[in-house]
Short mmCIF file of C-alpha atoms in Angstrom, two decimals:
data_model
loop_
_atom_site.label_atom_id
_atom_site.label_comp_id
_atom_site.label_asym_id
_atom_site.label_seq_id
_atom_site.Cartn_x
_atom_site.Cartn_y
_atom_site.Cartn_z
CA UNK A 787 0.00 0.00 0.00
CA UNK A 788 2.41 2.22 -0.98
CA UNK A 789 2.24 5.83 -2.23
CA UNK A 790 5.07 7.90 -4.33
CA UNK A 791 4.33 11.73 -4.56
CA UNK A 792 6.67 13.62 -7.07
CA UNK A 793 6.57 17.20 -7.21
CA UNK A 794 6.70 19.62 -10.34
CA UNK A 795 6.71 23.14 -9.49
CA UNK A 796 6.35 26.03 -11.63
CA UNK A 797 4.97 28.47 -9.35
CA UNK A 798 2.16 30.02 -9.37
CA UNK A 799 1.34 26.34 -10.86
CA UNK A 800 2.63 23.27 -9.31
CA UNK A 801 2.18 19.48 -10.32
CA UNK A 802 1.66 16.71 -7.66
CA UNK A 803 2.06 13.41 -9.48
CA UNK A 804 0.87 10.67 -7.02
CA UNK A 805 1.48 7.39 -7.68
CA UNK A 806 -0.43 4.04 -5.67
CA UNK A 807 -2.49 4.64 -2.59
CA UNK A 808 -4.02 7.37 -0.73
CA UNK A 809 -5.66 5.82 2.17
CA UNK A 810 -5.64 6.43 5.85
CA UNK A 811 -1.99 5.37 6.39
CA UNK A 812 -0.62 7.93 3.56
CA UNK A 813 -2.95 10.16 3.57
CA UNK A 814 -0.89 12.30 5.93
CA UNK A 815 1.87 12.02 3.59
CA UNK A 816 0.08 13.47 0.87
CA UNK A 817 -0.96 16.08 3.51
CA UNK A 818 2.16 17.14 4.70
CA UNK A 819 3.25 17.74 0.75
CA UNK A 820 0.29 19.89 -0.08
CA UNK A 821 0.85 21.81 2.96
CA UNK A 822 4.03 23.00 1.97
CA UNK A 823 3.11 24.28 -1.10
CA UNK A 824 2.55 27.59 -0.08
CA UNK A 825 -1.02 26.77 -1.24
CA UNK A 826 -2.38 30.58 -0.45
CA UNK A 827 -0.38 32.14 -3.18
CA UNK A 828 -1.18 29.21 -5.86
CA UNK A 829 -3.20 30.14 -8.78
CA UNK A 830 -3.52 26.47 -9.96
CA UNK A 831 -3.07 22.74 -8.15
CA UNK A 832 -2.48 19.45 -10.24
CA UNK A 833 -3.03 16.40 -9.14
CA UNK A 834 -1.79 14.02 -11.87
CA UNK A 835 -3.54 10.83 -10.30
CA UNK A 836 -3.05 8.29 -13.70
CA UNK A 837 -1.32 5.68 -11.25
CA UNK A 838 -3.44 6.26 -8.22
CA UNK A 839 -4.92 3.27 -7.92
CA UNK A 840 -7.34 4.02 -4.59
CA UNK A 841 -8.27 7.07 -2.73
CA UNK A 842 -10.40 7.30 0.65
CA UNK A 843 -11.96 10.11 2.13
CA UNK A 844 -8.22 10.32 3.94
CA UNK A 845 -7.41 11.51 0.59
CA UNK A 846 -10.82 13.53 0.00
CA UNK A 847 -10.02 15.47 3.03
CA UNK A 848 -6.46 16.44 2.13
CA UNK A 849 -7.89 17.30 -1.12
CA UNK A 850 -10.56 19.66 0.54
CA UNK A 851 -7.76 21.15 3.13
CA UNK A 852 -6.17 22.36 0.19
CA UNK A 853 -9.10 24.06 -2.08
CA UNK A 854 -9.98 25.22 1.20
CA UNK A 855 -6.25 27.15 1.72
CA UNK A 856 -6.00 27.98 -1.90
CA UNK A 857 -7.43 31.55 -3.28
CA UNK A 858 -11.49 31.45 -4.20
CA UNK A 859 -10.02 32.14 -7.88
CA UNK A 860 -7.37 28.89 -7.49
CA UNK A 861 -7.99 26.17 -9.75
CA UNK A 862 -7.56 22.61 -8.22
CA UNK A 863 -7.43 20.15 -11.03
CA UNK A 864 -7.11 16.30 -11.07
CA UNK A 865 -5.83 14.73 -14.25
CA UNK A 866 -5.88 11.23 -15.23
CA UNK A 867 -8.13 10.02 -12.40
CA UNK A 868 -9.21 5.87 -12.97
CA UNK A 869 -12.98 5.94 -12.81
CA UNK A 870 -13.65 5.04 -9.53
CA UNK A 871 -11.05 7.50 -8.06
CA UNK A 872 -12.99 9.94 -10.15
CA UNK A 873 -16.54 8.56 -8.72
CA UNK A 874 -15.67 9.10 -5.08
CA UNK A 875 -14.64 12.78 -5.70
CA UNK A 876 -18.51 13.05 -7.49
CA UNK A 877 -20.29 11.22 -4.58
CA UNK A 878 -18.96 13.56 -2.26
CA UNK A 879 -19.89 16.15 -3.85
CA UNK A 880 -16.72 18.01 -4.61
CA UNK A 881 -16.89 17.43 -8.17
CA UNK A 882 -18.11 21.00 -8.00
CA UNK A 883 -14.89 22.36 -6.55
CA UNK A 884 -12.76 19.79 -8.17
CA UNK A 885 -11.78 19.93 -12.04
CA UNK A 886 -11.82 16.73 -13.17
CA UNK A 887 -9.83 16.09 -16.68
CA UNK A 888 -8.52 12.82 -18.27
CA UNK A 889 -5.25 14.43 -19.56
CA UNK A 890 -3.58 17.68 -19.27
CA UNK A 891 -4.38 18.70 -22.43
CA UNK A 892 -7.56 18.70 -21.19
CA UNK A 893 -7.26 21.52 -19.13
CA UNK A 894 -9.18 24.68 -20.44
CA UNK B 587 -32.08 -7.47 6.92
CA UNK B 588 -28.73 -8.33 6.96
CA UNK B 589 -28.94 -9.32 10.60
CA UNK B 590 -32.23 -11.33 9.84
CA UNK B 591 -29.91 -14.90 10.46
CA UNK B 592 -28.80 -16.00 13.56
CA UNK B 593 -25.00 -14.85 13.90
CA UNK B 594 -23.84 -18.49 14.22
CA UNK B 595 -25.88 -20.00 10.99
CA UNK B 596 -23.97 -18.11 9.11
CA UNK B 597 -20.66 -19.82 8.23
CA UNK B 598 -17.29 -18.20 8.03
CA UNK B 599 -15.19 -18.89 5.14
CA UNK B 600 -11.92 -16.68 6.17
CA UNK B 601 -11.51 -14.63 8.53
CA UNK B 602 -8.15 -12.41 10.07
CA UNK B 603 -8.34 -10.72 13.53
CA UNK B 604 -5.58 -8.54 14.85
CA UNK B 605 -5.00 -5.73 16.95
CA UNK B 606 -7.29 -2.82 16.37
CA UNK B 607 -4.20 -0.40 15.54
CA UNK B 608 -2.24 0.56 12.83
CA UNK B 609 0.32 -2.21 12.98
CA UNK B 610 -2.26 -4.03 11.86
CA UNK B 611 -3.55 -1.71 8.82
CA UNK B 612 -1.48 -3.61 5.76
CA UNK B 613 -2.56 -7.11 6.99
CA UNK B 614 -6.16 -5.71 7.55
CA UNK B 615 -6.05 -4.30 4.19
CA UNK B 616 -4.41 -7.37 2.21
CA UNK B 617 -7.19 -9.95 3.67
CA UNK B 618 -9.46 -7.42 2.40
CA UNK B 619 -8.15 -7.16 -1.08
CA UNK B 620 -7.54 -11.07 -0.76
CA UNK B 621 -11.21 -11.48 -0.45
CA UNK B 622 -12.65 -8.73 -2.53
CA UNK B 623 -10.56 -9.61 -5.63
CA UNK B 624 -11.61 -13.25 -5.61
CA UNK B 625 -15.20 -12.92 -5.44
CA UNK B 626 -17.44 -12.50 -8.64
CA UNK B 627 -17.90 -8.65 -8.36
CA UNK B 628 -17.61 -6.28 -11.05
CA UNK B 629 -14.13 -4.15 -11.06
CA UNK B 630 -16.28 -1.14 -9.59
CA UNK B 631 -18.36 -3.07 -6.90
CA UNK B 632 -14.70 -4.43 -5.53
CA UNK B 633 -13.09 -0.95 -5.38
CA UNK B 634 -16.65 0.00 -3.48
CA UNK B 635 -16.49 -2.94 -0.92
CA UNK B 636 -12.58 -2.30 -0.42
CA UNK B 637 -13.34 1.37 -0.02
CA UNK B 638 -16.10 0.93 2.85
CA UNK B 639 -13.96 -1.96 4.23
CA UNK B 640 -10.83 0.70 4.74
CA UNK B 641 -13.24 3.62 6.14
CA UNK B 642 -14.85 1.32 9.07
CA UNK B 643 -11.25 -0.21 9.81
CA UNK B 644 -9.83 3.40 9.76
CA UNK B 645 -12.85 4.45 12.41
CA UNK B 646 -12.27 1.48 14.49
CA UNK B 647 -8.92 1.71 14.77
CA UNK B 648 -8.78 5.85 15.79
CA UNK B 649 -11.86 5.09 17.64
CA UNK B 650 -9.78 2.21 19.71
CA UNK B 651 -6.57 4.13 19.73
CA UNK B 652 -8.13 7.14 21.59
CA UNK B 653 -10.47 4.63 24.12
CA UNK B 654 -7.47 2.48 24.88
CA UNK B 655 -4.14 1.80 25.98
CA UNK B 656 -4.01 -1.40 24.77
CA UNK B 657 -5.17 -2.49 21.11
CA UNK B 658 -8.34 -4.67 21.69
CA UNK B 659 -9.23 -7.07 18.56
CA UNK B 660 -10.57 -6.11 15.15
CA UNK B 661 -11.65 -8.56 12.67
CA UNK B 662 -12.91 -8.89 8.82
CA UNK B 663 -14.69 -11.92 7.73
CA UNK B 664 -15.83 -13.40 4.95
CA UNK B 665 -19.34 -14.80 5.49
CA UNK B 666 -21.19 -17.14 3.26
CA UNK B 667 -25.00 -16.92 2.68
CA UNK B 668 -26.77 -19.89 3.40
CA UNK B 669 -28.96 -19.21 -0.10
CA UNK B 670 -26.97 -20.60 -2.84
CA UNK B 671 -28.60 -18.22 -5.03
CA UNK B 672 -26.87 -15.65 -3.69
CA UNK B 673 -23.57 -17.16 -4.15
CA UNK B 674 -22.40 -14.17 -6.83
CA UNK B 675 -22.67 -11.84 -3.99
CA UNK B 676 -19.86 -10.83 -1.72
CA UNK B 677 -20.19 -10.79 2.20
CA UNK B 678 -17.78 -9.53 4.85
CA UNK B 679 -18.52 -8.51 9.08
CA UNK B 680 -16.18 -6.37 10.42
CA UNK B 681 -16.52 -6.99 14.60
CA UNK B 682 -14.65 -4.86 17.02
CA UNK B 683 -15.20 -5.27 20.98
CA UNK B 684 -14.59 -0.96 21.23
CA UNK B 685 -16.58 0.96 22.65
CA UNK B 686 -20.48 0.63 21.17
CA UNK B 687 -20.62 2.97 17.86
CA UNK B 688 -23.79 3.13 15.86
CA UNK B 689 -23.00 5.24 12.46
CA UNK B 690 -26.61 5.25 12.13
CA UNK B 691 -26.43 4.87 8.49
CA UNK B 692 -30.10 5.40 7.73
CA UNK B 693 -29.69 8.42 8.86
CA UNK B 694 -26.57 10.00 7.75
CA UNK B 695 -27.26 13.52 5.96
CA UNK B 696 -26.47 12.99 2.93
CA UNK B 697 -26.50 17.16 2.28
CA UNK B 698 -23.14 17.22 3.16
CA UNK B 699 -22.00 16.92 -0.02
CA UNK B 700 -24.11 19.40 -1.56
CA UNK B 701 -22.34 22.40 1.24
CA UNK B 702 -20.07 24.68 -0.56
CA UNK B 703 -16.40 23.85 -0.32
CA UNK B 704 -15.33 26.45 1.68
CA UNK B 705 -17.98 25.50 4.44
CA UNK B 706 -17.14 21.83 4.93
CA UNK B 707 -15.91 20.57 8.03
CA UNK B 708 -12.34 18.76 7.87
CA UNK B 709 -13.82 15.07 8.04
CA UNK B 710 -17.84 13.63 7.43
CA UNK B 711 -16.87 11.80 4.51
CA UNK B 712 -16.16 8.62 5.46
CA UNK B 713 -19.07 6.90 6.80
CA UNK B 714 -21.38 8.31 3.54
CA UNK B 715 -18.98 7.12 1.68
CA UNK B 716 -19.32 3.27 3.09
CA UNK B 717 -23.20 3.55 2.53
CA UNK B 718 -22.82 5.11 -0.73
CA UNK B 719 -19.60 2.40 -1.92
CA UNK B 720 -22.00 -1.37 -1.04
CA UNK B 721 -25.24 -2.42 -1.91
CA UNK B 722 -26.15 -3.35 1.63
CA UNK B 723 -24.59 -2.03 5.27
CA UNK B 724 -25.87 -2.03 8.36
CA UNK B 725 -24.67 -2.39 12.23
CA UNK B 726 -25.27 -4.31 15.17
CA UNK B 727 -24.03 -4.43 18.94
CA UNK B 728 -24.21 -7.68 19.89
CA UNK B 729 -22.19 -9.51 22.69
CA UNK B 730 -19.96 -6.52 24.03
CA UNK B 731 -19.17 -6.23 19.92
CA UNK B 732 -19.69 -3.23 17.12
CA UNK B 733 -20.97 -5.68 14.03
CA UNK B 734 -21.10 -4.37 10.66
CA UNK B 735 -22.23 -6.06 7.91
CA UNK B 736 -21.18 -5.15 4.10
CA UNK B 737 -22.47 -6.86 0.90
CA UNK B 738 -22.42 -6.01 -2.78
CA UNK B 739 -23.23 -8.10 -5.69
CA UNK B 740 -23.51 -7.49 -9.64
#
């Protein structure tokens, strides 16, 4: 149950590439790198989540910790989400707050 | 429903009990997996029944860790209907002796996920998503133990 987070940053716009899984024993490492992202001065979060093979709301709630720190005009995007990775962001209603995209050139 | 059988008519085919803490979480999670992948569910209904598997476990185990010095027992079984028609289905009780905990999952509010972002409490997630992730769930104290009952078929 491992997870691998890599970092590209190109600030104002840095890329989280996570890799395995995000459940409640790494969730707090995926926390930890999203906190020190500066996230209040981002203008734009990816999540390239292609190899993320399971996410639990351990992973939801990092995700919402961040929007929430992030400017109201901040995009967080998720690229490459497998379908059921995508369908728990949608049941939980953050699809809404969440830009969901199947590849990065995708992204309006 | 799910608790319509007598507990002890209902046959165990596997089962793995450990400490309710984290040492326990990959073994927890493997016998899950174990379970899930070899049963006749479709790709999505085994990613639900793994994901409500790892939200109770995770509950259990904080629950336990902040009740207790020392890790009482946690266990996931694999239960086997006594219907053969209901063979393609997949079972599994989770049973912790922690203190009683009933999620109430007719009655979680599902509205949560309609609040704006910015107004969500850290945390609510997990036990709508276990309703939302199986066909079936439901919860029973029963002999000094939290019961919870998962199944999915299809």
């Amino acid at each position: 149950m491992t997870l691998n987070i890599q970092i590209e940053s190109g600030f104002p716009l840095v890329s989280v590439i996570v890799e395995g899984h995000i459940d409640t024993q790494s969730a707090p490492q995926f926390l930890d790198v999203l906190t020190n992202l500066h996230l209040s001065e981002l203008e734009e979060l990816r999540i390239i989540a292609s190899a993320l093979t399971f996410m639990s709301s351990a992973g939801l709630r990092a995700l919402v910790f961040a929007k929430q720190k992030m400017p109201h005009s901040a995009r967080l995007i998720v690229v490459g989400a497998a379908e059921p990775v995508a369908d728990v962001i949608i049941k939980t209603g953050l699809g809404s707050a969440v830009m969901l995209v199947e590849r990065i050139e995708d992204i309006p | 429903m799910l608790f319509d059988h007598p507990h002890d008519s209902l046959p165990v085919d596997a089962s793995l009990s450990l400490p309710a803490s984290m040492v326990s979480w990959d073994a927890l999670i493997s016998f899950t997996e174990e379970q899930t992948e070899d049963s006749p569910l479709s790709a999505a209904k085994k990613y639900g029944m793994k994901l409500a598997v790892e939200e109770l476990l995770s509950n259990i185990i904080r629950a336990n860790s902040s009740a207790q010095s020392t890790s009482s027992p946690i266990s996931v079984e694999l239960l086997r209907f006594a219907d053969p028609s209901e063979q393609q289905a997949l079972f599994l009780q989770i049973k912790d002796n922690g203190l009683p905990f009933d999620p109430h999952f007719d009655d979680l509010d599902e509205g949560v996920v309609d609040a704006p972002l910015q107004d969500r409490p850290i945390g609510g997630l997990g036990l709508l998503l276990v309703k939302k992730s199986v066909d079936h769930v439901c919860y029973q104290h029963r002999d000094s133990c939290n019961i919870y009952r998962l199944i999915s078929s299809g």
